PDB file of C-alpha atoms in Angstrom:
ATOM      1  CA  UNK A   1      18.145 -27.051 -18.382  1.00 38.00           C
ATOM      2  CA  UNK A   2      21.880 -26.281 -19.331  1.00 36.00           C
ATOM      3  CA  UNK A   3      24.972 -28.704 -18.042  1.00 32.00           C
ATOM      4  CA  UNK A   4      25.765 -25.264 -16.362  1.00 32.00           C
ATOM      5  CA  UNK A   5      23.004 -24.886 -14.149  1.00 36.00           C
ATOM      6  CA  UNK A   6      23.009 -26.454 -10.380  1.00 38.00           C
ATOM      7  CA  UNK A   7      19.552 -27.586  -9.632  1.00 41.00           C
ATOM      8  CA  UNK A   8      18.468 -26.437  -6.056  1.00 41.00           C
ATOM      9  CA  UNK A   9      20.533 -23.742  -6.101  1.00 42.00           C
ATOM     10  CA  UNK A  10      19.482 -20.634  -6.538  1.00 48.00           C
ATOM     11  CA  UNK A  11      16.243 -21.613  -7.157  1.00 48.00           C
ATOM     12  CA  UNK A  12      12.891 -20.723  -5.139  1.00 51.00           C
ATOM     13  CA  UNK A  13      11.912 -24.150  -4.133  1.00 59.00           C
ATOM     14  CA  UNK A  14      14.108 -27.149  -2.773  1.00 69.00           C
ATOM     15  CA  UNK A  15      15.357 -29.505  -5.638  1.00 71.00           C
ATOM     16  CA  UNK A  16      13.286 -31.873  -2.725  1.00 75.00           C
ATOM     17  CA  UNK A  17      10.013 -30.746  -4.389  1.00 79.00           C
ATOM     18  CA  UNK A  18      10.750 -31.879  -7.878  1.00 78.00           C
ATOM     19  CA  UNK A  19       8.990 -35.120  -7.838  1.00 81.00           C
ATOM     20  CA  UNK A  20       7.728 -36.947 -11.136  1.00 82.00           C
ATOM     21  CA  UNK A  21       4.036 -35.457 -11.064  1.00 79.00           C
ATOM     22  CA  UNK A  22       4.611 -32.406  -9.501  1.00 84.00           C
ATOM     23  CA  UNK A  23       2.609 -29.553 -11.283  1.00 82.00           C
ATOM     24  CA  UNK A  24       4.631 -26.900 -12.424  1.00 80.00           C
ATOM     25  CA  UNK A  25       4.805 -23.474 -14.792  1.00 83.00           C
ATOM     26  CA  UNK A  26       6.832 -23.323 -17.518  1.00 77.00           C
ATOM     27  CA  UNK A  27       7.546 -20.363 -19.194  1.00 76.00           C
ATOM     28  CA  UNK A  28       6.349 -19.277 -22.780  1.00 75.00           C
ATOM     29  CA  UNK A  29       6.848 -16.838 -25.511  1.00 75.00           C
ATOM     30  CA  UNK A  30       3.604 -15.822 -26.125  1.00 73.00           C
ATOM     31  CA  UNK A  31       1.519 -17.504 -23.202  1.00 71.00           C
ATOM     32  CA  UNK A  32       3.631 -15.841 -20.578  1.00 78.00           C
ATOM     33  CA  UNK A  33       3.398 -19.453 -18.628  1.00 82.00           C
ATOM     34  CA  UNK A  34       1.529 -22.390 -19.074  1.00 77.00           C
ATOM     35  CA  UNK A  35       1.194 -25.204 -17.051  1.00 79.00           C
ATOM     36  CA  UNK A  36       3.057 -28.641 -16.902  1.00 81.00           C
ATOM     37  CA  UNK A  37       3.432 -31.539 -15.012  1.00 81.00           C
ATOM     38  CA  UNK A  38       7.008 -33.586 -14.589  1.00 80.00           C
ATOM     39  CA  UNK A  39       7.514 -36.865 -16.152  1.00 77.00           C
ATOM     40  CA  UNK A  40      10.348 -37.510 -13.896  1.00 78.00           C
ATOM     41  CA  UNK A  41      11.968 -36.806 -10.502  1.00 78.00           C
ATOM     42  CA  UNK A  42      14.933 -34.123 -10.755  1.00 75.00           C
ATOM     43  CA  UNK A  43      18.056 -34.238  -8.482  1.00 73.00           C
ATOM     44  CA  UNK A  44      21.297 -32.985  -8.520  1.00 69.00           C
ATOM     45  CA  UNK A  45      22.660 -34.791 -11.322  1.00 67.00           C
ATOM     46  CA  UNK A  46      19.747 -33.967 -13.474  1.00 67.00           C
ATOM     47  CA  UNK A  47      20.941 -32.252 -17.067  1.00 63.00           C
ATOM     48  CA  UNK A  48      17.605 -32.276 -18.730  1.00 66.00           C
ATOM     49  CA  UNK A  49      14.372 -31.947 -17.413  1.00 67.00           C
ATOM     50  CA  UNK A  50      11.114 -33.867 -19.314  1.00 67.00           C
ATOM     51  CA  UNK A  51       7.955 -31.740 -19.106  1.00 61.00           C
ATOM     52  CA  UNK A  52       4.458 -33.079 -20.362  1.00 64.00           C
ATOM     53  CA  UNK A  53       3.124 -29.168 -20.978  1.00 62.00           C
ATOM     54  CA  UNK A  54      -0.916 -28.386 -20.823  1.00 59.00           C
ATOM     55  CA  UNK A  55      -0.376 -26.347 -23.590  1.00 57.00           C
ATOM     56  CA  UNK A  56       1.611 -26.999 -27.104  1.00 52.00           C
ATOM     57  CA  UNK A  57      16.146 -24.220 -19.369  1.00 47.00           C
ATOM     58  CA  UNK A  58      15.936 -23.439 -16.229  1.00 52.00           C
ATOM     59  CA  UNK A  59      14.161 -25.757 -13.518  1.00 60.00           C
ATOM     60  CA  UNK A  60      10.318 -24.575 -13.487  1.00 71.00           C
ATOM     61  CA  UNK A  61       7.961 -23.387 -10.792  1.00 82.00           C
ATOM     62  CA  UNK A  62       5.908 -25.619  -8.888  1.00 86.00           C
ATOM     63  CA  UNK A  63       2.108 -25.212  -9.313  1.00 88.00           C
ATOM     64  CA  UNK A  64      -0.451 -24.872  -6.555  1.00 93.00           C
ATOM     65  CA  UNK A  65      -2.635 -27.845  -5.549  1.00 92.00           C
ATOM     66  CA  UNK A  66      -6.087 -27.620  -7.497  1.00 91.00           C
ATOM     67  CA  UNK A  67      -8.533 -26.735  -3.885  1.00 93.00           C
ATOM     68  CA  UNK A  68      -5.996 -23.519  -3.306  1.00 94.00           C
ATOM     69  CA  UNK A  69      -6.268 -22.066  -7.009  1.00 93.00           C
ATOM     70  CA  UNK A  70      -8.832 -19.066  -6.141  1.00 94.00           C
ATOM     71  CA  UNK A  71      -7.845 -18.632  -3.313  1.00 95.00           C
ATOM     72  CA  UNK A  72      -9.017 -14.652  -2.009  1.00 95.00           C
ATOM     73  CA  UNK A  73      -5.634 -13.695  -0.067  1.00 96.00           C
ATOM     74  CA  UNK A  74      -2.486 -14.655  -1.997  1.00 96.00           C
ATOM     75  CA  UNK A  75      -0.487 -15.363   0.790  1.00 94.00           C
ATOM     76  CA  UNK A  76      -2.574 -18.544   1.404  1.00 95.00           C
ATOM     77  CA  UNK A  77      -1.106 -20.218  -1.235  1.00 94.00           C
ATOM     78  CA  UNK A  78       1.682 -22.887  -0.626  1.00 92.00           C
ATOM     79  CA  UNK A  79       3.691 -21.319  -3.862  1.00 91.00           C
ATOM     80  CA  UNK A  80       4.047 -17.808  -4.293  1.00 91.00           C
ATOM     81  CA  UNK A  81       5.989 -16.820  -7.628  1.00 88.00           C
ATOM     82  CA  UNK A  82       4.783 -14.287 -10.658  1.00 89.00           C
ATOM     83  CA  UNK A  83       2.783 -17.839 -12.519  1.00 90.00           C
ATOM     84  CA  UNK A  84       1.120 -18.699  -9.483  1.00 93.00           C
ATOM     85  CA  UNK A  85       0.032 -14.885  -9.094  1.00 94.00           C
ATOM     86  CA  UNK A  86      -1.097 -14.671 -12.301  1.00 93.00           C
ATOM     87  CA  UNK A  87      -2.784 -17.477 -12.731  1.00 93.00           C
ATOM     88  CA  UNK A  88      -4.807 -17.186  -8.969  1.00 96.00           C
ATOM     89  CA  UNK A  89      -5.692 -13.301 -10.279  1.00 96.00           C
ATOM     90  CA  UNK A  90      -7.150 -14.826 -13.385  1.00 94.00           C
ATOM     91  CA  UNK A  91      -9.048 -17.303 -12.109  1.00 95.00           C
ATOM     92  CA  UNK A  92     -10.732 -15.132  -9.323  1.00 96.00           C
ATOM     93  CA  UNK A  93     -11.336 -12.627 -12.208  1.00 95.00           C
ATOM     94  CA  UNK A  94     -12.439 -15.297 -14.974  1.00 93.00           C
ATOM     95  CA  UNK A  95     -14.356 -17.613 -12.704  1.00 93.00           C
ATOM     96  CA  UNK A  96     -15.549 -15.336  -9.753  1.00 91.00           C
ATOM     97  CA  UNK A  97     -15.814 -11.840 -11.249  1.00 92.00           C
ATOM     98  CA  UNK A  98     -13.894 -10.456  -8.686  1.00 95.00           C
ATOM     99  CA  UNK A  99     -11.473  -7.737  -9.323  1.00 95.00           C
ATOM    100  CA  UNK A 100      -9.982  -7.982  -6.001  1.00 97.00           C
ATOM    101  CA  UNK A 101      -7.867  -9.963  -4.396  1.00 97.00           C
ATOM    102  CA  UNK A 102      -5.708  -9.918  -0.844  1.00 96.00           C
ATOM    103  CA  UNK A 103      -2.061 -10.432  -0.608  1.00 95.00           C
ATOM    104  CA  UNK A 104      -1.219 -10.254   3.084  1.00 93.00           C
ATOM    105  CA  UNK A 105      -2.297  -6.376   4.148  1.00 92.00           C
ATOM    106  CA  UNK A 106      -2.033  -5.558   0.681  1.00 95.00           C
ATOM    107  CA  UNK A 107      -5.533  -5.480  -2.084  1.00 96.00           C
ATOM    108  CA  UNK A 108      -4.819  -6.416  -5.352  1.00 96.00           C
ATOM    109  CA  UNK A 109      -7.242  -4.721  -7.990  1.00 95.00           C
ATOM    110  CA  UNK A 110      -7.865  -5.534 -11.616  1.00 93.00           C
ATOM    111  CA  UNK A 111      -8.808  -2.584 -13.845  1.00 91.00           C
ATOM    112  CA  UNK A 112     -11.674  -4.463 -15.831  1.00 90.00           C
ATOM    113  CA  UNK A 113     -12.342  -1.725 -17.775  1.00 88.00           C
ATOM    114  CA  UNK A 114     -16.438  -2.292 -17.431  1.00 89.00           C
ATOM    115  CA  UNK A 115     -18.570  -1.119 -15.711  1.00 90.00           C
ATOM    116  CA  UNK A 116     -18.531  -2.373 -12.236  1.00 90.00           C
ATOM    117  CA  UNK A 117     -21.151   0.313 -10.585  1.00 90.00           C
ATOM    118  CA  UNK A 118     -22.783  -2.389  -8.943  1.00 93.00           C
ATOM    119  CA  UNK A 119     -20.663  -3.252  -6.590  1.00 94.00           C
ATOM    120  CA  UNK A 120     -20.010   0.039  -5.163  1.00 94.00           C
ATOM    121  CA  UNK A 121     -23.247   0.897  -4.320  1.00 92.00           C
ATOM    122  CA  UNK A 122     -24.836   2.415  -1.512  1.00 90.00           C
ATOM    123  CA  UNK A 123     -25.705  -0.946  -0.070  1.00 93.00           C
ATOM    124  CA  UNK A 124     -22.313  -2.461  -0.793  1.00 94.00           C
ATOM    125  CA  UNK A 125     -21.069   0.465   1.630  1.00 93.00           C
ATOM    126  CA  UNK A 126     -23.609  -0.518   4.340  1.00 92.00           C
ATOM    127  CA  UNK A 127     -21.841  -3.657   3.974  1.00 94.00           C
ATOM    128  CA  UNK A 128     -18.417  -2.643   5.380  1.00 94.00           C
ATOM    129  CA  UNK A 129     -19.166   0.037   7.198  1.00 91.00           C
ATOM    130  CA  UNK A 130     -19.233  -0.644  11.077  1.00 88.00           C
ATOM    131  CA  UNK A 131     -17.118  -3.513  10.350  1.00 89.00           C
ATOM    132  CA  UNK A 132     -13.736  -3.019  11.784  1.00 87.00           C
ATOM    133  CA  UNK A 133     -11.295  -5.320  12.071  1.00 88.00           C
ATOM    134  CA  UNK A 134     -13.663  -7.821  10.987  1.00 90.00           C
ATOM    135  CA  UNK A 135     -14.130  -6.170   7.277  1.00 90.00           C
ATOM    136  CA  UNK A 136     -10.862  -8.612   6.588  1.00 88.00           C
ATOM    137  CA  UNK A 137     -12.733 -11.510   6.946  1.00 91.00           C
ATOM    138  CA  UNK A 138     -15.007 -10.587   4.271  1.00 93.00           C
ATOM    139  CA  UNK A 139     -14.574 -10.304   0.696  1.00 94.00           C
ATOM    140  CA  UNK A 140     -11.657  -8.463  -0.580  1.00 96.00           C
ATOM    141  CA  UNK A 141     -12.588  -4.587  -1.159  1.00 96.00           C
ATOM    142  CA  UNK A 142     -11.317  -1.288  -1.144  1.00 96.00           C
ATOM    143  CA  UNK A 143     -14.349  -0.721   1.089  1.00 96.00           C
ATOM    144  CA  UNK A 144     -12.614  -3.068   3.699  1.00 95.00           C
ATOM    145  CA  UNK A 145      -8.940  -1.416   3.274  1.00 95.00           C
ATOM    146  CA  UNK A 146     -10.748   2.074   3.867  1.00 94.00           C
ATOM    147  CA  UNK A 147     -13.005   0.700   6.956  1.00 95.00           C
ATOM    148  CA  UNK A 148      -9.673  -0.826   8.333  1.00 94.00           C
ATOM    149  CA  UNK A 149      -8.507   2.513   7.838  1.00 93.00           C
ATOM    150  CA  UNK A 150     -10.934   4.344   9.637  1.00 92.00           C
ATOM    151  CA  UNK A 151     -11.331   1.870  12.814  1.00 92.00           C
ATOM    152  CA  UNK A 152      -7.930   2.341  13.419  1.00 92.00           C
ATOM    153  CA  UNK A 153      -7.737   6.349  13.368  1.00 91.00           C
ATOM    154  CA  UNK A 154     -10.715   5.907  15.852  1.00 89.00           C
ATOM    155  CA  UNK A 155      -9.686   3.080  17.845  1.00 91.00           C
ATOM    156  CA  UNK A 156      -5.669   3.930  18.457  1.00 92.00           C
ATOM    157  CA  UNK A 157      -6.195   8.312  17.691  1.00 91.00           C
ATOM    158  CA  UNK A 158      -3.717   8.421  14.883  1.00 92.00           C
ATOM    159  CA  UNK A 159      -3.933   9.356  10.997  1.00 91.00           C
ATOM    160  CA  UNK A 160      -3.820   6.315   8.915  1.00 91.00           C
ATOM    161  CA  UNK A 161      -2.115   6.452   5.535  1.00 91.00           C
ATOM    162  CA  UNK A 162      -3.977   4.128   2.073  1.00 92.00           C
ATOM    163  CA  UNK A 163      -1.010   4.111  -0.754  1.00 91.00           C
ATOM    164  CA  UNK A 164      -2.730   3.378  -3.763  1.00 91.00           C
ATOM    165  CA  UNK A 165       0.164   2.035  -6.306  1.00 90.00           C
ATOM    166  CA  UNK A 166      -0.214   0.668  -9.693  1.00 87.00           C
ATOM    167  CA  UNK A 167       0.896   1.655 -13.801  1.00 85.00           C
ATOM    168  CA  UNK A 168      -0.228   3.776 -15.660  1.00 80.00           C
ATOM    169  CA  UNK A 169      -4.020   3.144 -16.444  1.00 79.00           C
ATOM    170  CA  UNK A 170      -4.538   0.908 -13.640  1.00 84.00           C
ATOM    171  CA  UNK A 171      -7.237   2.523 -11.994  1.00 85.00           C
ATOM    172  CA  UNK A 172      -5.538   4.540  -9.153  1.00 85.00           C
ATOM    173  CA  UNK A 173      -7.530   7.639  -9.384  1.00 82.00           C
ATOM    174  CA  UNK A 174     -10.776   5.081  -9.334  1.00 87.00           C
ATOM    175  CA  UNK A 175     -10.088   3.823  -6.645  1.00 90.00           C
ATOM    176  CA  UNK A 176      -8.707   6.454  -4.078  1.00 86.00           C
ATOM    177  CA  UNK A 177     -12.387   8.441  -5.501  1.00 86.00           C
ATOM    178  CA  UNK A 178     -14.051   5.212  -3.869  1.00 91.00           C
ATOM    179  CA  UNK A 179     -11.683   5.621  -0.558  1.00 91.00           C
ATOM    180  CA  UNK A 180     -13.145   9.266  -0.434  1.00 87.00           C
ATOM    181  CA  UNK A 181     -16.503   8.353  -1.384  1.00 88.00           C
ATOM    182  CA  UNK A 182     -16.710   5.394   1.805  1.00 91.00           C
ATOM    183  CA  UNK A 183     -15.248   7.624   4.275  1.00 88.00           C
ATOM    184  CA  UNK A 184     -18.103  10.207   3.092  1.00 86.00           C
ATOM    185  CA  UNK A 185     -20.331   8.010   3.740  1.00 86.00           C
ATOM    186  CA  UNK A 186     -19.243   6.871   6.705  1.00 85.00           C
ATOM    187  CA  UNK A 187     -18.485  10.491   7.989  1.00 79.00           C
ATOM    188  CA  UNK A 188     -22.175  11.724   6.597  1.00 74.00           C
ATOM    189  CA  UNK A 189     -23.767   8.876   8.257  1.00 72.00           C
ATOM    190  CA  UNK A 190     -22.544  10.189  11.641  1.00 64.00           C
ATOM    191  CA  UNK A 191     -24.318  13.589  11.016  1.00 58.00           C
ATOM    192  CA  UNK A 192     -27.158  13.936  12.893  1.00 53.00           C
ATOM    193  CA  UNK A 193     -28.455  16.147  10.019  1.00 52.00           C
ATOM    194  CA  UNK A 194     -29.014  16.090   6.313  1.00 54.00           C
ATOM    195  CA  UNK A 195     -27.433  19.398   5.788  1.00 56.00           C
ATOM    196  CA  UNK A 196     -24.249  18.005   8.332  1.00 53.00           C
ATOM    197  CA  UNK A 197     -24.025  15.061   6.144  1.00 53.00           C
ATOM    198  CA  UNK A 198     -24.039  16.886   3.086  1.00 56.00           C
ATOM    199  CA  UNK A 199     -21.473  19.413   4.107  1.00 64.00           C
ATOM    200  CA  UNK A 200     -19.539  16.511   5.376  1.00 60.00           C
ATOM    201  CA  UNK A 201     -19.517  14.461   1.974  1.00 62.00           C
ATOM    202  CA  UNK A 202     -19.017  17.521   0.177  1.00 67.00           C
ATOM    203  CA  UNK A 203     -16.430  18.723   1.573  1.00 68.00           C
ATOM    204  CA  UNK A 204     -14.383  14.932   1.242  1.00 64.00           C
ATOM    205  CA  UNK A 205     -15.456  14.956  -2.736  1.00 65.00           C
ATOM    206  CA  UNK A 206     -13.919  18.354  -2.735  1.00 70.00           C
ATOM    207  CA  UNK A 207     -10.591  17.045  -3.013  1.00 66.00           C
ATOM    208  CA  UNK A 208     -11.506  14.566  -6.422  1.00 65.00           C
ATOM    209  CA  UNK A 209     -10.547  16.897  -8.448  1.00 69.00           C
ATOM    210  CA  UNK A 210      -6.864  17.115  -7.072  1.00 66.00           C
ATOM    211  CA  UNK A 211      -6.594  13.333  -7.373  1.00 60.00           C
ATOM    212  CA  UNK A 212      -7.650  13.681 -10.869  1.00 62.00           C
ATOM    213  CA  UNK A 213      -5.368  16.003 -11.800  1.00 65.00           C
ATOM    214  CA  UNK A 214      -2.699  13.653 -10.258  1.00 61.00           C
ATOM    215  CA  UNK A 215      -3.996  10.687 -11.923  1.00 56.00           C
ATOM    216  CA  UNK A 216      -3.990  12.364 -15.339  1.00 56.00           C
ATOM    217  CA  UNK A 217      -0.210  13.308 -14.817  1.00 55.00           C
ATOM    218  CA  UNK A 218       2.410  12.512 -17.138  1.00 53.00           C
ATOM    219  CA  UNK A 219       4.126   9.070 -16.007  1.00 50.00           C
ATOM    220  CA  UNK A 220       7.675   9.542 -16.561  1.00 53.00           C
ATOM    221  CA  UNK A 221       9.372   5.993 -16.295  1.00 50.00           C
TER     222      UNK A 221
END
């Protein structure tokens, strides 16, 4: 850390939480972050700050204790910065093979670019569906966000609105196709007939190729 900076200041986290020990990030070139721990406390008067890094300026973020890295909603965690993010996406992904992840009322997906077939099955569906409110409590999927989605309209009579938001490649068009493909089959199962439910679902997977042609737009940054 430069003689310039003022420690506390500024900063995400009280200068208080700077203890020798504390685990932190600490930004790299190529690594993006990599983790530390502090050899030292840091106040006020502190010009230089000694790091002993995991992996071989301005004051660095605190890490998460070990039992909350994993953690399925992000907002659970006692640090909330881009490492900590990062580093709770990848493990879920690495460790769990789960793409998704909650942040608050918000679904984090991960385009693995694999096939992931199996957990959008038929079954998976049955799953969620009926769920309500509850469909939070279970693992993070877009089959909760759209059952959410769906209580609601029923329960308070209103349209509900899913924004599906993301770069370039990440898997938008995906995933609103598996939004129209639950409420299909939650609309179809309704039906008291096969030809109801297949009008139904048809008529729902109508509108994929719209999405797709809005998914293949040019992104213009």
């Amino acid at each position: 850390m430069d003689g310039g900076a003022t420690l506390g200041r500024g900063q995400v986290f009280s200068v208080q939480n700077y203890k020798k020990g504390a685990r932190i990030w600490h930004r790299h070139p190529h690594l993006v972050w990599i983790g530390g721990v502090l050899e030292e406390d840091i106040s006020f008067q502190t010009r230089q700050v000694r790091l002993k890094l995991e992996d071989d300026t301005q004051l660095p973020f605190l890490r998460n204790p070990a039992f909350l890295v994993g953690k399925d909603d992000l907002t659970l965690l006692s640090y909330l910065h881009e490492p900590a993010v990062l580093h709770n996406l990848q493990v879920r992904f690495v460790n769990s093979q789960s793409i998704y992840t909650y942040c608050g009322i918000v679904l984090v997906a991960i385009n693995p670019y694999a096939d992931c077939s199996h957990i959008y099955r038929e079954e998976i569906i049955q799953v969620y569906q009926g769920a309500g409110k509850s469909a939070r409590e279970m693992d993070p999927h877009i089959f909760a966000v759209a059952e959410e989605a769906h209580f609601d309209m029923g329960a308070f009579g209103k349209s509900q609105s899913i924004i599906v938001s993301g770069e370039s490649g990440a898997g938008k068009t995906v995933s609103a196709k598996f939004v129209m493909r639950y409420l299909a089959s939650v609309a179809a199962s309704r039906s008291r007939s096969d030809q109801g439910r297949t009008t139904i679902e048809a008529r729902v997977l109508a509108s994929n190729p719209i999405m797709e042609s809005i998914g293949n737009a040019k992104t213009i940054r």
